[in-house]
Short mmCIF file of C-alpha atoms in Angstrom, two decimals:
data_model
loop_
_atom_site.label_atom_id
_atom_site.label_comp_id
_atom_site.label_asym_id
_atom_site.label_seq_id
_atom_site.Cartn_x
_atom_site.Cartn_y
_atom_site.Cartn_z
CA MET I 1 0.00 0.00 0.00
CA ALA I 2 1.94 2.99 -1.29
CA ALA I 3 1.60 6.22 0.65
CA ARG I 4 -0.55 9.01 -0.81
CA THR I 5 0.38 12.68 -0.61
CA LEU I 6 -2.56 15.09 -0.44
CA GLU I 7 -2.53 18.81 -1.09
CA VAL I 8 -4.58 20.40 1.70
CA ALA I 9 -4.91 24.19 1.60
CA GLY I 10 -1.30 24.74 0.64
CA HIS I 11 0.17 21.96 2.79
CA GLU I 12 1.27 18.49 1.79
CA VAL I 13 0.00 15.70 4.03
CA THR I 14 1.18 12.14 3.59
CA VAL I 15 -1.37 9.39 4.19
CA THR I 16 0.49 6.19 4.98
CA ASN I 17 -1.22 2.87 4.21
CA PRO I 18 -4.18 4.65 2.58
CA ASP I 19 -5.93 1.35 1.74
CA LYS I 20 -5.80 0.08 5.32
CA VAL I 21 -9.33 -0.91 6.40
CA VAL I 22 -10.40 0.94 9.54
CA PHE I 23 -14.07 -0.13 9.66
CA ASP I 24 -14.26 -3.82 8.76
CA GLU I 25 -18.00 -4.11 8.19
CA LEU I 26 -18.06 -1.14 5.82
CA GLY I 27 -14.69 -1.81 4.21
CA LEU I 28 -13.91 1.83 5.01
CA THR I 29 -10.25 2.75 4.52
CA LYS I 30 -7.98 5.27 6.16
CA LEU I 31 -7.94 7.38 2.99
CA GLU I 32 -11.74 7.46 2.91
CA LEU I 33 -11.73 8.58 6.55
CA VAL I 34 -9.35 11.41 5.70
CA GLN I 35 -11.52 12.37 2.73
CA TYR I 36 -14.59 12.50 4.99
CA TYR I 37 -12.88 14.97 7.34
CA MET I 38 -11.82 17.09 4.38
CA ALA I 39 -15.43 17.21 3.21
CA VAL I 40 -16.66 18.56 6.57
CA ALA I 41 -13.49 20.42 7.54
CA ASP I 42 -15.12 23.78 8.24
CA GLY I 43 -17.50 22.20 10.74
CA ALA I 44 -14.95 19.83 12.27
CA LEU I 45 -12.49 22.69 12.82
CA ARG I 46 -15.12 24.66 14.69
CA GLY I 47 -14.95 21.96 17.34
CA VAL I 48 -11.16 21.57 17.57
CA ARG I 49 -9.41 24.65 16.20
CA GLY I 50 -6.92 26.09 18.65
CA ARG I 51 -7.66 23.53 21.36
CA PRO I 52 -5.29 21.05 22.99
CA MET I 53 -6.32 17.60 21.90
CA VAL I 54 -5.70 14.07 23.10
CA LEU I 55 -4.88 11.76 20.19
CA LYS I 56 -7.11 8.69 20.48
CA ARG I 57 -5.38 6.30 18.10
CA PHE I 58 -6.90 3.14 16.62
CA VAL I 59 -3.71 1.82 15.10
CA LYS I 60 -5.30 -1.53 14.17
CA GLY I 61 -8.72 -0.24 13.20
CA ILE I 62 -11.80 -0.08 15.40
CA ARG I 63 -11.77 -3.84 16.07
CA GLU I 64 -9.17 -3.24 18.80
CA GLU I 65 -9.11 -0.77 21.67
CA ALA I 66 -7.62 2.66 21.05
CA PHE I 67 -4.78 4.08 23.08
CA PHE I 68 -4.70 7.68 24.24
CA GLN I 69 -1.65 9.75 23.37
CA LYS I 70 -1.53 12.96 25.33
CA ARG I 71 1.97 13.94 24.24
CA ALA I 72 2.20 15.26 20.70
CA PRO I 73 4.62 13.34 18.46
CA GLU I 74 8.05 14.91 18.26
CA ASN I 75 8.05 14.42 14.51
CA ARG I 76 5.13 16.62 13.52
CA PRO I 77 4.57 19.14 10.72
CA ASP I 78 4.98 22.86 11.32
CA PHE I 79 1.24 23.43 10.98
CA VAL I 80 0.60 21.45 14.20
CA ASP I 81 1.34 23.33 17.41
CA VAL I 82 1.62 22.11 21.00
CA VAL I 83 0.72 23.48 24.41
CA GLU I 84 1.70 22.03 27.79
CA LEU I 85 -1.03 20.93 30.19
CA LYS I 86 -0.17 20.16 33.81
CA TYR I 87 -2.24 17.60 35.69
CA ALA I 88 -3.05 17.15 39.38
CA SER I 89 -1.13 13.87 39.36
CA GLY I 90 2.11 15.79 38.95
CA THR I 91 2.47 14.84 35.29
CA SER I 92 2.37 17.15 32.30
CA ALA I 93 2.00 16.72 28.56
CA LYS I 94 2.56 18.86 25.50
CA GLU I 95 -0.63 18.15 23.60
CA SER I 96 -1.36 18.66 19.92
CA VAL I 97 -3.14 21.81 18.74
CA ILE I 98 -4.45 22.02 15.20
CA HIS I 99 -5.71 25.06 13.35
CA GLU I 100 -6.52 24.02 9.80
CA ALA I 101 -7.72 21.20 7.58
CA ALA I 102 -4.21 19.84 7.08
CA GLY I 103 -4.08 19.24 10.85
CA LEU I 104 -7.24 17.16 10.61
CA ALA I 105 -5.69 14.99 7.90
CA TRP I 106 -2.50 14.63 9.97
CA ALA I 107 -4.43 13.42 13.02
CA ILE I 108 -6.48 10.90 11.05
CA ASN I 109 -3.33 9.55 9.41
CA LEU I 110 -1.97 8.79 12.90
CA GLY I 111 -4.93 6.48 13.48
CA CYS I 112 -7.43 8.86 15.07
CA VAL I 113 -11.05 8.14 14.21
CA ASP I 114 -12.78 10.67 16.45
CA LEU I 115 -11.31 13.94 17.71
CA ASN I 116 -11.13 14.68 21.43
CA PRO I 117 -10.33 18.30 22.32
CA HIS I 118 -10.35 19.99 25.71
CA PRO I 119 -12.96 22.73 26.37
CA VAL I 120 -10.28 25.45 26.40
CA LEU I 121 -8.23 27.35 23.86
CA ALA I 122 -4.48 27.01 23.93
CA ASP I 123 -3.87 30.66 24.83
CA ASP I 124 -5.70 30.28 28.16
CA LEU I 125 -5.79 26.79 29.65
CA ALA I 126 -7.40 27.89 32.91
CA HIS I 127 -10.67 29.33 31.60
CA PRO I 128 -12.97 27.19 29.41
CA ASP I 129 -14.95 28.72 26.58
CA GLU I 130 -17.44 25.82 26.45
CA LEU I 131 -19.93 24.28 28.82
CA ARG I 132 -20.69 20.69 27.85
CA ILE I 133 -23.71 18.62 28.87
CA ASP I 134 -23.41 14.92 28.05
CA LEU I 135 -26.69 13.02 28.20
CA ASP I 136 -25.79 9.43 29.08
CA PRO I 137 -28.73 6.99 29.10
CA VAL I 138 -28.78 3.92 31.32
CA PRO I 139 -29.31 0.66 29.39
CA GLY I 140 -32.88 0.20 28.24
CA THR I 141 -33.65 3.92 28.01
CA PRO I 142 -35.54 4.69 24.77
CA TRP I 143 -34.09 7.26 22.39
CA GLU I 144 -37.24 9.38 22.63
CA GLN I 145 -36.58 9.88 26.34
CA ILE I 146 -33.05 11.06 25.64
CA VAL I 147 -34.44 13.63 23.21
CA ASP I 148 -36.97 14.80 25.81
CA VAL I 149 -34.16 15.39 28.30
CA ALA I 150 -32.16 17.30 25.67
CA LEU I 151 -35.11 19.63 25.17
CA VAL I 152 -35.34 20.26 28.92
CA ALA I 153 -31.58 20.97 29.04
CA ARG I 154 -32.03 23.46 26.20
CA ASP I 155 -34.76 25.25 28.15
CA VAL I 156 -32.63 25.44 31.30
CA LEU I 157 -29.65 26.87 29.42
CA GLU I 158 -31.68 29.39 27.45
CA GLU I 159 -33.63 30.56 30.49
CA HIS I 160 -30.29 31.28 32.15
CA GLY I 161 -28.88 33.33 29.30
CA LEU I 162 -26.99 30.77 27.23
CA ALA I 163 -27.50 29.64 23.63
CA ALA I 164 -27.77 25.84 23.51
CA TRP I 165 -26.25 23.86 20.64
CA PRO I 166 -27.34 20.21 20.17
CA LYS I 167 -25.56 17.30 18.56
CA THR I 168 -25.81 13.56 18.52
CA SER I 169 -22.96 11.89 20.35
CA GLY I 170 -22.48 9.26 17.67
CA GLY I 171 -23.06 6.69 20.40
CA ARG I 172 -26.06 6.04 22.63
CA GLY I 173 -26.28 9.55 24.04
CA PHE I 174 -26.65 13.18 23.13
CA HIS I 175 -24.62 16.36 23.68
CA VAL I 176 -25.71 19.93 24.38
CA TYR I 177 -23.01 22.64 24.30
CA ALA I 178 -22.94 26.31 25.18
CA ARG I 179 -20.23 28.81 24.30
CA ILE I 180 -19.27 30.92 27.33
CA HIS I 181 -17.09 33.94 27.98
CA ARG I 182 -13.68 32.98 29.32
CA ASN I 183 -14.24 34.54 32.73
CA TRP I 184 -14.60 31.47 34.94
CA PRO I 185 -12.16 28.71 36.00
CA PHE I 186 -12.94 25.01 35.59
CA LYS I 187 -14.38 24.72 39.10
CA GLN I 188 -17.05 27.32 38.39
CA VAL I 189 -17.83 25.95 34.92
CA ARG I 190 -18.28 22.48 36.37
CA LEU I 191 -20.53 23.92 39.09
CA ALA I 192 -22.63 25.64 36.43
CA ALA I 193 -22.96 22.37 34.49
CA GLU I 194 -23.87 20.50 37.68
CA THR I 195 -26.54 23.13 38.32
CA VAL I 196 -27.99 22.53 34.86
CA ALA I 197 -28.09 18.80 35.66
CA ARG I 198 -29.85 19.36 38.99
CA GLU I 199 -32.39 21.69 37.44
CA VAL I 200 -33.10 19.26 34.60
CA GLU I 201 -33.63 16.53 37.18
CA ARG I 202 -35.96 18.79 39.17
CA ARG I 203 -38.06 19.50 36.09
CA ALA I 204 -38.07 15.92 34.77
CA PRO I 205 -37.55 13.65 37.80
CA ASP I 206 -39.11 10.58 36.20
CA PHE I 207 -36.63 10.33 33.36
CA ALA I 208 -33.54 12.43 34.20
CA THR I 209 -30.99 12.13 36.98
CA SER I 210 -27.95 13.98 38.25
CA ARG I 211 -27.03 11.23 40.73
CA TRP I 212 -23.29 10.64 40.87
CA TRP I 213 -23.31 6.94 41.67
CA LYS I 214 -24.07 4.85 38.63
CA GLU I 215 -26.15 2.23 40.44
CA GLU I 216 -28.49 4.97 41.71
CA ARG I 217 -29.30 6.38 38.28
CA HIS I 218 -32.35 5.92 36.12
CA GLY I 219 -33.33 7.14 32.68
CA VAL I 220 -30.82 9.69 31.42
CA PHE I 221 -27.82 10.80 33.45
CA VAL I 222 -27.13 14.49 32.87
CA ASP I 223 -23.35 14.20 33.05
CA PHE I 224 -21.78 17.41 34.28
CA ASN I 225 -18.34 15.98 35.01
CA GLN I 226 -17.28 16.32 31.38
CA ASN I 227 -16.44 19.88 32.42
CA ALA I 228 -13.61 18.78 34.71
CA PHE I 229 -10.07 19.88 33.80
CA ASP I 230 -8.83 16.60 32.33
CA ARG I 231 -11.94 15.55 30.39
CA THR I 232 -12.35 15.50 26.65
CA VAL I 233 -15.42 14.76 24.54
CA ALA I 234 -15.73 13.64 20.92
CA SER I 235 -16.14 16.87 18.98
CA ALA I 236 -18.57 17.96 16.28
CA TYR I 237 -18.38 15.87 13.10
CA SER I 238 -16.24 13.22 14.78
CA VAL I 239 -16.68 9.74 13.35
CA ARG I 240 -17.26 7.29 16.18
CA PRO I 241 -15.85 3.73 16.33
CA THR I 242 -19.20 2.03 15.69
CA ALA I 243 -19.84 -0.65 13.10
CA ASP I 244 -21.84 1.78 10.93
CA ALA I 245 -19.38 4.71 11.42
CA ARG I 246 -21.85 7.06 13.05
CA VAL I 247 -20.99 10.72 13.31
CA SER I 248 -21.40 13.09 16.24
CA THR I 249 -23.54 15.47 14.23
CA PRO I 250 -24.56 19.07 15.02
CA LEU I 251 -28.27 19.69 14.62
CA ALA I 252 -30.71 22.57 14.59
CA TRP I 253 -33.22 22.39 17.44
CA SER I 254 -36.02 22.06 14.88
CA GLU I 255 -34.47 18.70 13.87
CA VAL I 256 -33.95 17.25 17.32
CA GLU I 257 -37.38 15.92 18.19
CA GLY I 258 -37.62 13.68 15.14
CA CYS I 259 -33.97 12.73 14.73
CA ARG I 260 -32.52 9.22 14.88
CA PRO I 261 -28.81 8.68 15.59
CA GLU I 262 -28.43 5.98 12.94
CA GLU I 263 -29.30 8.53 10.25
CA PHE I 264 -25.99 10.34 10.71
CA THR I 265 -23.04 8.34 9.38
CA ILE I 266 -19.85 8.89 7.45
CA ARG I 267 -21.83 8.16 4.26
CA SER I 268 -24.70 10.60 4.87
CA VAL I 269 -23.20 13.55 6.76
CA PRO I 270 -21.00 15.01 3.96
CA GLN I 271 -24.02 15.28 1.66
CA ARG I 272 -26.00 16.93 4.46
CA PHE I 273 -23.11 19.33 5.10
CA ARG I 274 -22.84 20.29 1.42
CA ALA I 275 -26.58 20.81 1.05
CA ASP I 276 -27.48 22.55 4.30
CA GLY I 277 -24.25 23.83 5.80
CA ASP I 278 -23.36 23.61 9.47
CA PRO I 279 -26.14 24.22 12.02
CA TRP I 280 -23.43 25.36 14.45
CA ALA I 281 -22.07 28.05 12.11
CA GLY I 282 -23.12 30.85 14.46
CA MET I 283 -21.80 29.23 17.62
CA ASP I 284 -18.57 31.22 18.03
CA GLY I 285 -20.48 34.50 18.07
CA ALA I 286 -22.92 33.35 20.74
CA ALA I 287 -20.86 33.24 23.94
CA GLY I 288 -22.78 33.95 27.12
CA SER I 289 -22.43 34.41 30.86
CA LEU I 290 -22.54 31.86 33.68
CA ASP I 291 -23.76 34.40 36.21
CA ALA I 292 -27.40 33.27 36.18
CA LEU I 293 -26.50 29.58 36.57
CA LEU I 294 -24.09 30.32 39.41
CA GLU I 295 -26.77 32.35 41.14
CA LEU I 296 -29.11 29.37 40.78
CA ALA I 297 -26.39 27.16 42.29
CA GLU I 298 -26.36 29.38 45.37
CA ARG I 299 -30.13 29.14 45.72
CA LEU I 300 -30.10 25.35 45.35
CA GLY I 301 -27.37 24.92 47.94
CA PRO I 302 -24.66 22.23 48.00
CA ALA I 303 -25.17 19.14 45.85
CA GLU I 304 -24.19 15.56 46.57
CA LYS I 305 -20.43 15.42 46.94
CA ALA I 306 -18.47 13.69 44.20
CA PRO I 307 -16.12 10.86 45.19
CA LYS I 308 -12.55 11.79 46.07
CA GLY I 309 -10.94 8.82 44.34
CA SER I 310 -9.78 7.10 47.52
CA GLY I 311 -11.29 5.33 50.47
CA ARG I 312 -14.48 3.33 50.62
CA ARG I 313 -18.08 4.42 50.83
CA THR I 314 -21.15 2.79 52.26
CA MET I 315 -22.96 1.07 49.41
CA THR I 316 -26.62 1.91 49.00
CA MET I 317 -27.23 -0.93 46.53
CA PRO I 318 -26.32 -4.65 46.62
CA LEU I 319 -23.52 -4.72 44.05
CA VAL I 320 -21.24 -7.53 42.98
CA GLU I 321 -18.27 -6.98 40.74
CA ILE I 322 -17.89 -9.38 37.82
CA ALA I 323 -14.88 -8.37 35.75
CA ARG I 324 -12.07 -5.93 35.21
CA ALA I 325 -10.77 -6.33 31.68
CA LYS I 326 -8.53 -4.70 29.12
CA SER I 327 -11.27 -4.87 26.47
CA GLU I 328 -15.02 -4.71 26.53
CA THR I 329 -15.17 -8.05 24.70
CA GLU I 330 -13.23 -9.76 27.51
CA ALA I 331 -15.38 -8.09 30.15
CA GLN I 332 -18.61 -9.14 28.44
CA ALA I 333 -17.32 -12.70 28.08
CA GLY I 334 -16.73 -12.74 31.83
CA LEU I 335 -20.26 -11.49 32.40
CA ASP I 336 -21.63 -14.25 30.17
CA ARG I 337 -19.80 -16.87 32.23
CA TRP I 338 -21.17 -15.41 35.45
CA LYS I 339 -24.69 -15.37 34.01
CA SER I 340 -24.42 -19.01 32.95
CA ARG I 341 -23.70 -19.97 36.56
CA HIS I 342 -26.56 -17.88 37.96
CA PRO I 343 -29.56 -18.27 35.65
CA GLU I 344 -31.96 -17.84 38.57
CA VAL I 345 -30.43 -14.40 39.20
CA VAL I 346 -30.48 -13.35 35.56
CA ALA I 347 -34.23 -13.89 35.43
CA HIS I 348 -34.68 -10.99 37.86
CA LEU I 349 -32.23 -8.52 36.31
CA GLU I 350 -33.35 -5.45 34.41
CA PRO I 351 -31.18 -3.85 31.68
CA ALA I 352 -30.05 -1.04 33.99
CA ASP I 353 -28.85 -3.54 36.61
CA VAL I 354 -25.77 -4.42 34.55
CA LEU I 355 -23.27 -1.60 35.06
CA VAL I 356 -20.55 -1.35 32.43
CA ASP I 357 -17.92 1.24 33.34
CA ARG I 358 -15.38 2.58 30.88
CA MET I 359 -12.44 3.38 33.14
CA ARG I 360 -9.38 5.47 32.39
CA GLY I 361 -6.07 3.71 32.52
CA SER I 362 -2.61 5.18 31.95
CA SER I 363 -2.97 5.35 28.16
CA SER I 364 -6.16 3.51 27.29
CA LEU I 365 -9.58 2.59 28.60
CA TRP I 366 -10.28 -0.53 30.59
CA TYR I 367 -13.66 -2.03 31.46
CA ARG I 368 -15.35 -2.90 34.72
CA ILE I 369 -18.64 -4.77 34.96
CA ARG I 370 -20.77 -4.85 38.09
CA VAL I 371 -24.26 -6.20 38.69
CA ASN I 372 -26.84 -4.51 40.87
CA LEU I 373 -28.88 -7.19 42.65
CA GLN I 374 -31.61 -4.80 43.79
CA HIS I 375 -34.34 -6.69 41.90
CA VAL I 376 -33.16 -10.13 43.02
CA PRO I 377 -34.86 -11.55 46.16
CA GLU I 378 -32.38 -11.22 48.99
CA ALA I 379 -32.24 -14.95 49.68
CA ARG I 380 -31.19 -15.59 46.06
CA ARG I 381 -28.44 -12.98 45.82
CA PRO I 382 -25.05 -14.58 45.18
CA PRO I 383 -22.06 -13.36 47.18
CA GLN I 384 -19.07 -11.57 45.74
CA GLU I 385 -16.98 -14.17 43.92
CA PRO I 386 -13.48 -14.07 42.44
CA LEU I 387 -13.53 -11.86 39.37
CA GLU I 388 -14.13 -13.57 36.05
CA VAL I 389 -11.43 -11.34 34.58
CA ASP I 390 -8.99 -9.57 36.89
CA TYR I 391 -6.99 -7.04 34.88
CA ASP I 392 -4.79 -4.50 36.66
CA PRO I 393 -4.40 -1.42 34.42
CA TRP I 394 -1.74 0.00 36.70
CA ALA I 395 0.58 -3.01 36.86
CA GLY I 396 4.21 -2.08 36.40
CA ARG I 397 3.59 1.65 36.37
CA SER I 398 5.30 4.12 38.69
CA TRP I 399 3.77 7.41 39.77
CA PRO I 400 5.14 10.86 40.60
CA ALA I 401 5.15 11.29 44.41
CA ASP I 402 3.54 7.84 44.61
CA ARG I 403 0.24 9.16 43.21
CA ARG I 404 -1.99 7.66 40.54
CA GLN I 405 -3.90 9.73 38.06
CA THR I 406 -7.48 8.47 38.15
#
């Protein structure tokens, strides 16, 4: 597979192994993925331009787990900048910053499928310019309910002085963004997002939740923690690693109620972009203030405290842990083995009782599966057993000042 050199707005970008298949079921190649991003470059750049970005690299295609590369490659073109981020763990990383379409092509050539920028611009890493609401449904939640929660989130944001911008996540959920003035540090932005989540829950308690603990959630979790310093979210027009290559697609609010996530794929979105343009075209000129949300936070009072990352808590639900695995496939296989031994338990489980956690390791995700036995009669609840898969993502790793970044 000979390399291909593309001319992108005055820059030459080499695509190595252009015929390499990234999406097996579609036969979609690396070159086709690059060509997709070139077709929607104006919209994709609106989500990543000038922002530090973690490189999420699928070097063997989407059939294997990606690894996360915070540090920008030393051998990079002059149209890719870097900026140094310092983390609470004591580590730091000079992350990639792209500004133009050639940077998109460069990132995709490295094996990126989706793009994962921070909610800050490189010239001020302490003050976000975006507030991000990630609507994360528990298993079994119908899509229509997710859309209903998105509409409530829109109302909360708009009633508190912010323009709300919707997009599909490209996965099971939905995103609502707001551009904000760069006047507030991460702590205040996260508090504002948490306040949105609490207010959405107050208005729609039957199908929205802001509960921190996963086993206590129902319906749609209004995830405010994506506004923490070290979090990144798949940006607008990112292709997601799904079998049908779905795209995290910006929408107009008039489209939201009747939309379906499977409609927006790498095959359909470029045509939509050419025909209708980008619904988020006016986003950069619509920054607003957090003052009204922070005032609401004061009126609501303190929320449930988030976990500190150490120590144990008193469980409110009867949980058993099933697996800790390097891949979701291994974790699910462990769950299947556990289920085969406990068919009488499985008969009582509801979809939301199986908790699949995507956990952050040192350079990649790992997977934890737990089962909530709340619907199983107490006399039939099995005890905690040895894990079906017992993967340690931290094995062999040392930490600055003996601390782990979690």
